[in-house]
XYZ file of N, CA, C and O in Angstrom:
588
model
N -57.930 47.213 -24.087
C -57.326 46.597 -22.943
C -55.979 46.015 -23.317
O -55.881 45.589 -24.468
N -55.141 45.950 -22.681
C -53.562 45.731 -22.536
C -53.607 44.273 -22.332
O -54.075 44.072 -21.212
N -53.303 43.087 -22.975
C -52.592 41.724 -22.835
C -51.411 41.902 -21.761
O -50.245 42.260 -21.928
N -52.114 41.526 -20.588
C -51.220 40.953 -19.291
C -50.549 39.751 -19.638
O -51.083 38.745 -20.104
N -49.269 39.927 -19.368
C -47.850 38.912 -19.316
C -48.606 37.793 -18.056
O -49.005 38.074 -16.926
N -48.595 36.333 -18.860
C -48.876 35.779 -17.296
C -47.842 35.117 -17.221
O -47.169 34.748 -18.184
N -47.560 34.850 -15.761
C -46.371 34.298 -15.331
C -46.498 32.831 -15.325
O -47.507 32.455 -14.728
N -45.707 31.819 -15.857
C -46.485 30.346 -15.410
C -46.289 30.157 -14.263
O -45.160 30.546 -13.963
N -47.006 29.609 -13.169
C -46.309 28.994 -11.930
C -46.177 27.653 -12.451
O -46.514 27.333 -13.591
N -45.550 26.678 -11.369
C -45.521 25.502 -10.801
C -45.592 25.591 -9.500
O -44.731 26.051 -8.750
N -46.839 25.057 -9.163
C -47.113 24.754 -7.367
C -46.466 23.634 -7.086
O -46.332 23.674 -5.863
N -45.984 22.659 -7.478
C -45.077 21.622 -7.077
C -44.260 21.401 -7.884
O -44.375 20.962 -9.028
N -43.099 21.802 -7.119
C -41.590 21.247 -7.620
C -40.913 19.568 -7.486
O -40.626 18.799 -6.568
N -40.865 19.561 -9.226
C -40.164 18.168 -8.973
C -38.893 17.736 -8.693
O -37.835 18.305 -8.961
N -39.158 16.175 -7.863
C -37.453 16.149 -7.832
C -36.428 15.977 -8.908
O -36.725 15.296 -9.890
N -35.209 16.552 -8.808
C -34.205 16.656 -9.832
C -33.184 15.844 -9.892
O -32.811 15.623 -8.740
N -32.449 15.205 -10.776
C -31.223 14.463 -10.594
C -30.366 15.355 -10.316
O -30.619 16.478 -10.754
N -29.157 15.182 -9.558
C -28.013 16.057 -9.570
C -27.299 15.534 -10.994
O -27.181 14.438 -11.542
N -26.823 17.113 -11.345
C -26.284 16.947 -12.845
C -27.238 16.882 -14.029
O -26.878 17.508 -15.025
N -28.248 16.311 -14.078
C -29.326 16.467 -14.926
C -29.500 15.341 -15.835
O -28.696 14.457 -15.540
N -30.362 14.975 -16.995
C -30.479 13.775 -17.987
C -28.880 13.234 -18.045
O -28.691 12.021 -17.965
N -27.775 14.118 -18.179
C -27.033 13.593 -18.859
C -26.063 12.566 -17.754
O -25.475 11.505 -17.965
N -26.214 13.479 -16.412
C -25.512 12.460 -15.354
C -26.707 11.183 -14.864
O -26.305 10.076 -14.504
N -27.960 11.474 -14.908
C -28.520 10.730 -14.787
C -28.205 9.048 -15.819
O -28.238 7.901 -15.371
N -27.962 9.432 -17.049
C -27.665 8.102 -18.003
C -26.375 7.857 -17.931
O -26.184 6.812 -18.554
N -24.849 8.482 -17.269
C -23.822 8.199 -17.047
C -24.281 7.564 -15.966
O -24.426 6.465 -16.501
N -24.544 7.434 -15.116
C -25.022 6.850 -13.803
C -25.553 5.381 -14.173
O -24.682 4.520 -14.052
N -26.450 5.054 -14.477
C -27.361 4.034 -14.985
C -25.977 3.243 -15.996
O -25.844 2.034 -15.807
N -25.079 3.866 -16.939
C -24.462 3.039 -17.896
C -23.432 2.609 -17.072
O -22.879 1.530 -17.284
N -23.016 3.562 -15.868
C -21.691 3.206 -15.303
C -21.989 2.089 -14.181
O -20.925 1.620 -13.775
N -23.160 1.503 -13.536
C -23.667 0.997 -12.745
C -24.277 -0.145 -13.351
O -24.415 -1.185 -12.707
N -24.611 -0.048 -14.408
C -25.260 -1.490 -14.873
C -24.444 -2.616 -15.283
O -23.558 -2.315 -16.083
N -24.511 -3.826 -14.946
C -23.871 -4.898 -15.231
C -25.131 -6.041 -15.818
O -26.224 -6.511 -15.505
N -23.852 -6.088 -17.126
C -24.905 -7.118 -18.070
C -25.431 -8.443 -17.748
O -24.525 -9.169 -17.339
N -26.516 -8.989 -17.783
C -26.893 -10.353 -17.269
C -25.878 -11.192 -18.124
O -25.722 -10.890 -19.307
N -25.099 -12.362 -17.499
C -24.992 -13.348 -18.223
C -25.897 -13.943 -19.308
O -25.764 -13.954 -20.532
N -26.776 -14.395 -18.577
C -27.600 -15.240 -19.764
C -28.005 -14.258 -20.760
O -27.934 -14.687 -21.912
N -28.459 -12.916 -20.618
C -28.878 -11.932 -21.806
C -27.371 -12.045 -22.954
O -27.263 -11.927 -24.175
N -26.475 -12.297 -21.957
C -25.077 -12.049 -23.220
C -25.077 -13.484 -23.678
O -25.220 -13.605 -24.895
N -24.988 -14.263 -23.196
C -25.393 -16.078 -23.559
C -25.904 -15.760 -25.040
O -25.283 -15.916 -26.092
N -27.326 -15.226 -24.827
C -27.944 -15.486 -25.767
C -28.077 -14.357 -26.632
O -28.872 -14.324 -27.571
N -27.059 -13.143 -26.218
C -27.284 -12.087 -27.626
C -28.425 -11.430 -27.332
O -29.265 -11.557 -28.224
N -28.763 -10.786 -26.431
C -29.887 -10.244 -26.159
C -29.534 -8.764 -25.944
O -28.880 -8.259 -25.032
N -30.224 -8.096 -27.181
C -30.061 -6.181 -26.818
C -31.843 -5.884 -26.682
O -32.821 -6.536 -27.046
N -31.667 -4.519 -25.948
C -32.799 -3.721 -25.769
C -33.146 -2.800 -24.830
O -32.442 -2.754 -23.821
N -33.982 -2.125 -24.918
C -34.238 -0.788 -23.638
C -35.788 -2.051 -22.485
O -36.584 -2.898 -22.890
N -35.598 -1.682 -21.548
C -36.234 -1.744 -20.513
C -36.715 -0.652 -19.618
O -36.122 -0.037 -18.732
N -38.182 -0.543 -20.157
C -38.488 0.896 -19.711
C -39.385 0.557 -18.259
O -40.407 -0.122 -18.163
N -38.688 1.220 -17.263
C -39.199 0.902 -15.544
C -39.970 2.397 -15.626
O -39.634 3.396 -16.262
N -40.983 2.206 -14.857
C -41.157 3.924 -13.570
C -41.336 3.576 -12.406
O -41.487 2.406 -12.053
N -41.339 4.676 -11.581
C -40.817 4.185 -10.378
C -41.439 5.934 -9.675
O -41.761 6.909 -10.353
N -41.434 5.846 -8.575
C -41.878 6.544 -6.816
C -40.216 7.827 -6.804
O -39.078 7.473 -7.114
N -40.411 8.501 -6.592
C -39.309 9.388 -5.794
C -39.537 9.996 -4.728
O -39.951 11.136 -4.936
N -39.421 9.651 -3.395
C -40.488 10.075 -2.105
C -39.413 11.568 -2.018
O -38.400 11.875 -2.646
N -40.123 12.200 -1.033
C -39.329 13.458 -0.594
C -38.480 13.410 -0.388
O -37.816 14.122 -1.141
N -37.828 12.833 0.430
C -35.995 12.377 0.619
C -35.462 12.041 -0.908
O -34.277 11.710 -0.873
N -35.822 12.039 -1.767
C -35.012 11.905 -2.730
C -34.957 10.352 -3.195
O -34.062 10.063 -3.990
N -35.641 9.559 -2.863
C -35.533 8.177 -2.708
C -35.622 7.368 -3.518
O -36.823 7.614 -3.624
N -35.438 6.386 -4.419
C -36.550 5.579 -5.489
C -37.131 4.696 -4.699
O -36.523 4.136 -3.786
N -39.202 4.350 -5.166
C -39.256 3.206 -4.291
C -40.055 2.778 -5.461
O -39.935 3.213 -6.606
N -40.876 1.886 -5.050
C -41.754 0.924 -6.138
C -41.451 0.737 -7.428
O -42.334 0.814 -8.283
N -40.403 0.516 -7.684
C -40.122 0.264 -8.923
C -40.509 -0.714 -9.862
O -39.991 -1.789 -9.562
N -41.366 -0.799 -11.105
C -42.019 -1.421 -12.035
C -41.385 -1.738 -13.144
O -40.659 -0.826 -13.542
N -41.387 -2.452 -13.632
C -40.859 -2.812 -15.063
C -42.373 -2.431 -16.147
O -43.472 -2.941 -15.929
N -42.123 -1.557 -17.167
C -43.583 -1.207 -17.992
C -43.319 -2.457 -19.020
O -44.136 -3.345 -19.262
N -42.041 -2.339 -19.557
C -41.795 -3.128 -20.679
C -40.817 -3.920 -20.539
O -39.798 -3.239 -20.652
N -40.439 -5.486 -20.268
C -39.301 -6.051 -20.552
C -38.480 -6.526 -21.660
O -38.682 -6.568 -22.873
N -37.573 -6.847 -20.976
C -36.720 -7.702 -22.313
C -36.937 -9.218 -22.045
O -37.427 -9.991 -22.868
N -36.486 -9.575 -20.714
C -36.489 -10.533 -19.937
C -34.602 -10.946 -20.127
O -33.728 -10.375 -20.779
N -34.567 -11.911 -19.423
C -33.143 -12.694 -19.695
C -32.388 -12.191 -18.545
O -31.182 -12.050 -18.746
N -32.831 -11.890 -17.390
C -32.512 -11.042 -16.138
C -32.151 -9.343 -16.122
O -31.846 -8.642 -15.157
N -32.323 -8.936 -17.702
C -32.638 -7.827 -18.007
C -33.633 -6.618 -17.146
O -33.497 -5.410 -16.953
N -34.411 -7.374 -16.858
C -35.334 -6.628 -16.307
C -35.021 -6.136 -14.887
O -35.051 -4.976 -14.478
N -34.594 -7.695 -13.963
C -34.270 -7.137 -12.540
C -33.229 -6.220 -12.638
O -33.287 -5.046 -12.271
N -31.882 -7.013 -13.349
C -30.697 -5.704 -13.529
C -31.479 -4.201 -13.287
O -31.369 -3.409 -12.351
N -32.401 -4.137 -14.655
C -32.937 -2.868 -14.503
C -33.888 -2.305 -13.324
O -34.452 -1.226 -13.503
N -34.057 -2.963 -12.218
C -34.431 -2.770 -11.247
C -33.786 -2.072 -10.245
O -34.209 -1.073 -9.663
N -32.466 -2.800 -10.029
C -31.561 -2.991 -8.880
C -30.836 -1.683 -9.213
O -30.563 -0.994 -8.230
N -30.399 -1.112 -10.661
C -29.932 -0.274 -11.077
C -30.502 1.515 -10.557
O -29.932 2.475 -10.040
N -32.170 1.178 -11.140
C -32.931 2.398 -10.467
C -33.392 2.240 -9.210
O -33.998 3.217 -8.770
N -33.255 0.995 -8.262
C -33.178 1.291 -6.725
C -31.673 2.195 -6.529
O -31.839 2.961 -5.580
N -30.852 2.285 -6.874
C -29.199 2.708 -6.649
C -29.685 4.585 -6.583
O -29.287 5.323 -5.682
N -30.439 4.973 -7.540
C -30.653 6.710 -7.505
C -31.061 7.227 -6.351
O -31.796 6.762 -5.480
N -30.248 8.702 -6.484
C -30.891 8.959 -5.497
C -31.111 10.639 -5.976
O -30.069 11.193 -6.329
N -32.208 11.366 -6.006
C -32.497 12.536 -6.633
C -32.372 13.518 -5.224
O -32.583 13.201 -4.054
N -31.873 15.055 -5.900
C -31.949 15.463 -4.725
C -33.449 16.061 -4.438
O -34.182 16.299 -5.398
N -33.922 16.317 -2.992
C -35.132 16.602 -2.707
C -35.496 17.249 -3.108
O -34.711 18.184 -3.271
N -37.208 17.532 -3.775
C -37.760 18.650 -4.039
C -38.686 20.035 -2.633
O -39.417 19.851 -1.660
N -38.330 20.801 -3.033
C -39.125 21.840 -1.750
C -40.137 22.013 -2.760
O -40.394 22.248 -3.941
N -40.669 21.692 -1.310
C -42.334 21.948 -2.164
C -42.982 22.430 -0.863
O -43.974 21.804 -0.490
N -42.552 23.467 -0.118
C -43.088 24.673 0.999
C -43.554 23.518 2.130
O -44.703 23.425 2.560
N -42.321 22.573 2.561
C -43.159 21.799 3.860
C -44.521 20.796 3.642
O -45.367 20.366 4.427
N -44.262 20.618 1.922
C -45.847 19.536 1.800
C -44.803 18.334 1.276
O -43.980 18.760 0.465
N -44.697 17.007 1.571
C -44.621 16.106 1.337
C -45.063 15.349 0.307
O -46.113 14.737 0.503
N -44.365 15.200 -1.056
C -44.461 15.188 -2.500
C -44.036 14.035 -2.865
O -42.911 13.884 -2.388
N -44.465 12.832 -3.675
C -44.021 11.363 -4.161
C -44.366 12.026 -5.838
O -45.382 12.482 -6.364
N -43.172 11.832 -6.233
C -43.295 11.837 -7.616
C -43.107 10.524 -8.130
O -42.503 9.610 -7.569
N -44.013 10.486 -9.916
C -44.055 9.366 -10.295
C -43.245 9.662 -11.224
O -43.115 10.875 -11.393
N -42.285 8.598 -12.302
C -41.019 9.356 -13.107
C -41.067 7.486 -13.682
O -41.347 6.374 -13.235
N -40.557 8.190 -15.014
C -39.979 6.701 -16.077
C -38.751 7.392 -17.120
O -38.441 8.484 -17.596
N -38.234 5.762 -17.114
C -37.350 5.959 -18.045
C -36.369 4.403 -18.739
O -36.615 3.202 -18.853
N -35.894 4.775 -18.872
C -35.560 2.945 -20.026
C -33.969 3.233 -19.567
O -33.254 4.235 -19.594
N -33.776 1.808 -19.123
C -32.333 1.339 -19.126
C -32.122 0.415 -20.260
O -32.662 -0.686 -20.363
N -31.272 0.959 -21.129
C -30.550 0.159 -22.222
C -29.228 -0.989 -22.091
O -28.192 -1.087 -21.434
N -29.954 -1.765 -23.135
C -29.266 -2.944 -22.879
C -28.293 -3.103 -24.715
O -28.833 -3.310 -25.801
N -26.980 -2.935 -24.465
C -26.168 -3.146 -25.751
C -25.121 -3.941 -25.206
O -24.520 -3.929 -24.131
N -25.057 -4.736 -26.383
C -23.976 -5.979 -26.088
C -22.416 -5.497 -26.351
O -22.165 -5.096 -27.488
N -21.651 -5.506 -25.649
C -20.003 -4.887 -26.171
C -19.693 -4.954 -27.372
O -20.248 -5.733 -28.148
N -18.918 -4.285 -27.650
C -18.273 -4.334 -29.205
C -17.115 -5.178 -29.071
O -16.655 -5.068 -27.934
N -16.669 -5.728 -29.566
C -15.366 -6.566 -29.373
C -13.898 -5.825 -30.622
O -13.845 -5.918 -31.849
N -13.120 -5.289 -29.860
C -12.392 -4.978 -31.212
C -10.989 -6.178 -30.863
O -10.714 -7.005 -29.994
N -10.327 -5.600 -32.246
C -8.578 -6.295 -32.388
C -7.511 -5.750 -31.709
O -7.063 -4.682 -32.124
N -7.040 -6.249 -30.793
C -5.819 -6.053 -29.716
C -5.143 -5.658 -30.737
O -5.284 -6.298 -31.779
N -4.363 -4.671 -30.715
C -2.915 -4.543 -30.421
C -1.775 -4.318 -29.955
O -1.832 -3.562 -28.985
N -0.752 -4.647 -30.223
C -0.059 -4.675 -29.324
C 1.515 -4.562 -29.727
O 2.078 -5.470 -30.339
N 2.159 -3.389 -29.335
C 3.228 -3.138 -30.087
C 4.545 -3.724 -29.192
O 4.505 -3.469 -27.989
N 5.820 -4.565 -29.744
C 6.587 -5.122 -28.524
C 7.891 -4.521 -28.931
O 8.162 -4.664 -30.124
N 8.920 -3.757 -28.056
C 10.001 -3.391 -29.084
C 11.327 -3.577 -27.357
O 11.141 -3.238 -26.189
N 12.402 -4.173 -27.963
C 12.708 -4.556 -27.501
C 14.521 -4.121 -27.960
O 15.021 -4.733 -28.905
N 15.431 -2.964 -27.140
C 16.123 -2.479 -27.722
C 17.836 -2.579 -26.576
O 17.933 -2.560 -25.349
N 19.004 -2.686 -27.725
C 20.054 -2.703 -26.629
C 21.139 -2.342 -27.753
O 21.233 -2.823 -28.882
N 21.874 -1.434 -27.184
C 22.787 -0.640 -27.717
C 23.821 -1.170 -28.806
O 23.957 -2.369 -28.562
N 24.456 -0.889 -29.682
C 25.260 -1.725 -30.608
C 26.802 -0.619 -29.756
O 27.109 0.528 -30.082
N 27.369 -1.350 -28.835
C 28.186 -0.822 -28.182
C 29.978 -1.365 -28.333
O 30.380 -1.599 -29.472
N 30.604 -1.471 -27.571
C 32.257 -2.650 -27.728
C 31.585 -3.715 -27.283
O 30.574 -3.552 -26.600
N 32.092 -5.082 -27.635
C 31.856 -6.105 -27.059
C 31.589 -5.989 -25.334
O 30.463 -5.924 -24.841
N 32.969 -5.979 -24.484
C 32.122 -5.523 -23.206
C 30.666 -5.105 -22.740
O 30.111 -5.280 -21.655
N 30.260 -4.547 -23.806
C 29.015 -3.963 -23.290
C 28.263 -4.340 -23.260
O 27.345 -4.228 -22.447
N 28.409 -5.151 -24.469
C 27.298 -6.270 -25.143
C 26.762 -5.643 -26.676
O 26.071 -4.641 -26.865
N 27.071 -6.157 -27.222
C 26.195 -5.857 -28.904
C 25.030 -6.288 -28.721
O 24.595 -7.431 -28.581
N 24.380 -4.936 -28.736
C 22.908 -4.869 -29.163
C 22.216 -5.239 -30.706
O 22.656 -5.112 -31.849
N 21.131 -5.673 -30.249
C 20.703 -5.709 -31.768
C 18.564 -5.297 -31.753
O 17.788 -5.392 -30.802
N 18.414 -5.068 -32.525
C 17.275 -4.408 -32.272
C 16.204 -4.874 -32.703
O 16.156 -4.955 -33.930
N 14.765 -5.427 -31.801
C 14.004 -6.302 -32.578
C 12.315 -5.833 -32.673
O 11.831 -5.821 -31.541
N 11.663 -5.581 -33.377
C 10.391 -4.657 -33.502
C 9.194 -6.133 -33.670
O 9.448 -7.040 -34.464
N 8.060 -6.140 -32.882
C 7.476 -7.210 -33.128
C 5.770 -6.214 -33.071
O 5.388 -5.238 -32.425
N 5.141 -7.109 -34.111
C 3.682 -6.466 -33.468
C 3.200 -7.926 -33.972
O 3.370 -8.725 -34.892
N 2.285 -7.698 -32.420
C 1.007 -8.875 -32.192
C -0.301 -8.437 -32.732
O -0.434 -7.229 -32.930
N -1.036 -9.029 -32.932
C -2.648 -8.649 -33.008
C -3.319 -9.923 -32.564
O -3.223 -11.066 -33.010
N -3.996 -9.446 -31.607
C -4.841 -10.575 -31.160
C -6.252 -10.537 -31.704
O -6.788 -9.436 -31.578
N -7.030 -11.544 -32.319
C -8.113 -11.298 -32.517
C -8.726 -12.581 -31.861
O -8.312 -13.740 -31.857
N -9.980 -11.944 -31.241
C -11.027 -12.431 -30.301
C -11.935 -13.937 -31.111
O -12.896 -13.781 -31.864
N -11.334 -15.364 -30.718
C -12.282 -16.276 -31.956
C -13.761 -15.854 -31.566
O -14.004 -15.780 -30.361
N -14.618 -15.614 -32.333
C -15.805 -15.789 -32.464
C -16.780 -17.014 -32.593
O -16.896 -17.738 -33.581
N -17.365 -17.094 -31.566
C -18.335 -18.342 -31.900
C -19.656 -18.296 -32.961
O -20.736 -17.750 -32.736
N -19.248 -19.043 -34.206
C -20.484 -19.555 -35.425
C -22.032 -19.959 -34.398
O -22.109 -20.687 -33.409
N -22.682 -19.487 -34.817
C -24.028 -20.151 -34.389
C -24.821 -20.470 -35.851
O -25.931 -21.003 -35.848
């Protein structure tokens, strides 16, 4: 007997982000705003929610599985209420998918300004004005608070 090729199905199609994982986490990084108090106190970490995607594409019930706390968590709430997936066809049947994933929490990097100042005027006849030519560089660095 001959080994028949089987085809896999999927009888229900899930919903998809437009763009895929990778616009999905540009989305979430470009939309999230850090809690104060989490930056207060130096607070990094992932916050892993799941959450409802009704047929319209929707997020609803959204859960926190794991927190950080420090308003970390709602951020990560308010963030995955904002998605919106596009609908799945699933032949006229009305489909709620269940879906997780972790919004990350990293504290900015702080780097050293610089800043180049140049400031130039012609060495011309008097009339013109004698130029003279002056090159300055700043660097600002950010004080850091000792704890």
């Amino acid at each position: 007997m001959a080994a028949k090729n089987k085809k896999a199905k999927n009888f229900i199609a899930l919903p998809q982000y437009p763009g895929g994982q990778k616009a999905l986490r540009k989305f979430i990084t470009d939309n999230l705003r850090y809690p104060e108090e989490a930056l207060e106190k130096k607070i990094e970490g992932d916050v892993f929610v799941s959450f409802q995607v009704s047929n319209q594409g929707k997020t609803e019930e959204v859960t926190v599985l794991k927190g950080i706390g420090y308003k970390c968590d709602e951020e990560a709430i308010r963030v995955i209420r904002l998605l919106q997936y596009e609908p799945a066809h699933n032949r006229g049947m009305k489909v709620r998918s269940n879906m997780r994933t972790s919004v990350r929490f990293r504290l900015p990097v702080r780097h050293a300004t610089s800043i180049q100042y140049t400031t130039t005027s012609a060495s011309r006849p008097v009339e013109k004005k004698a130029g003279i030519v002056h090159h300055y560089t700043i660097t600002l660095n950010p004080s850091e608070k000792k704890s």
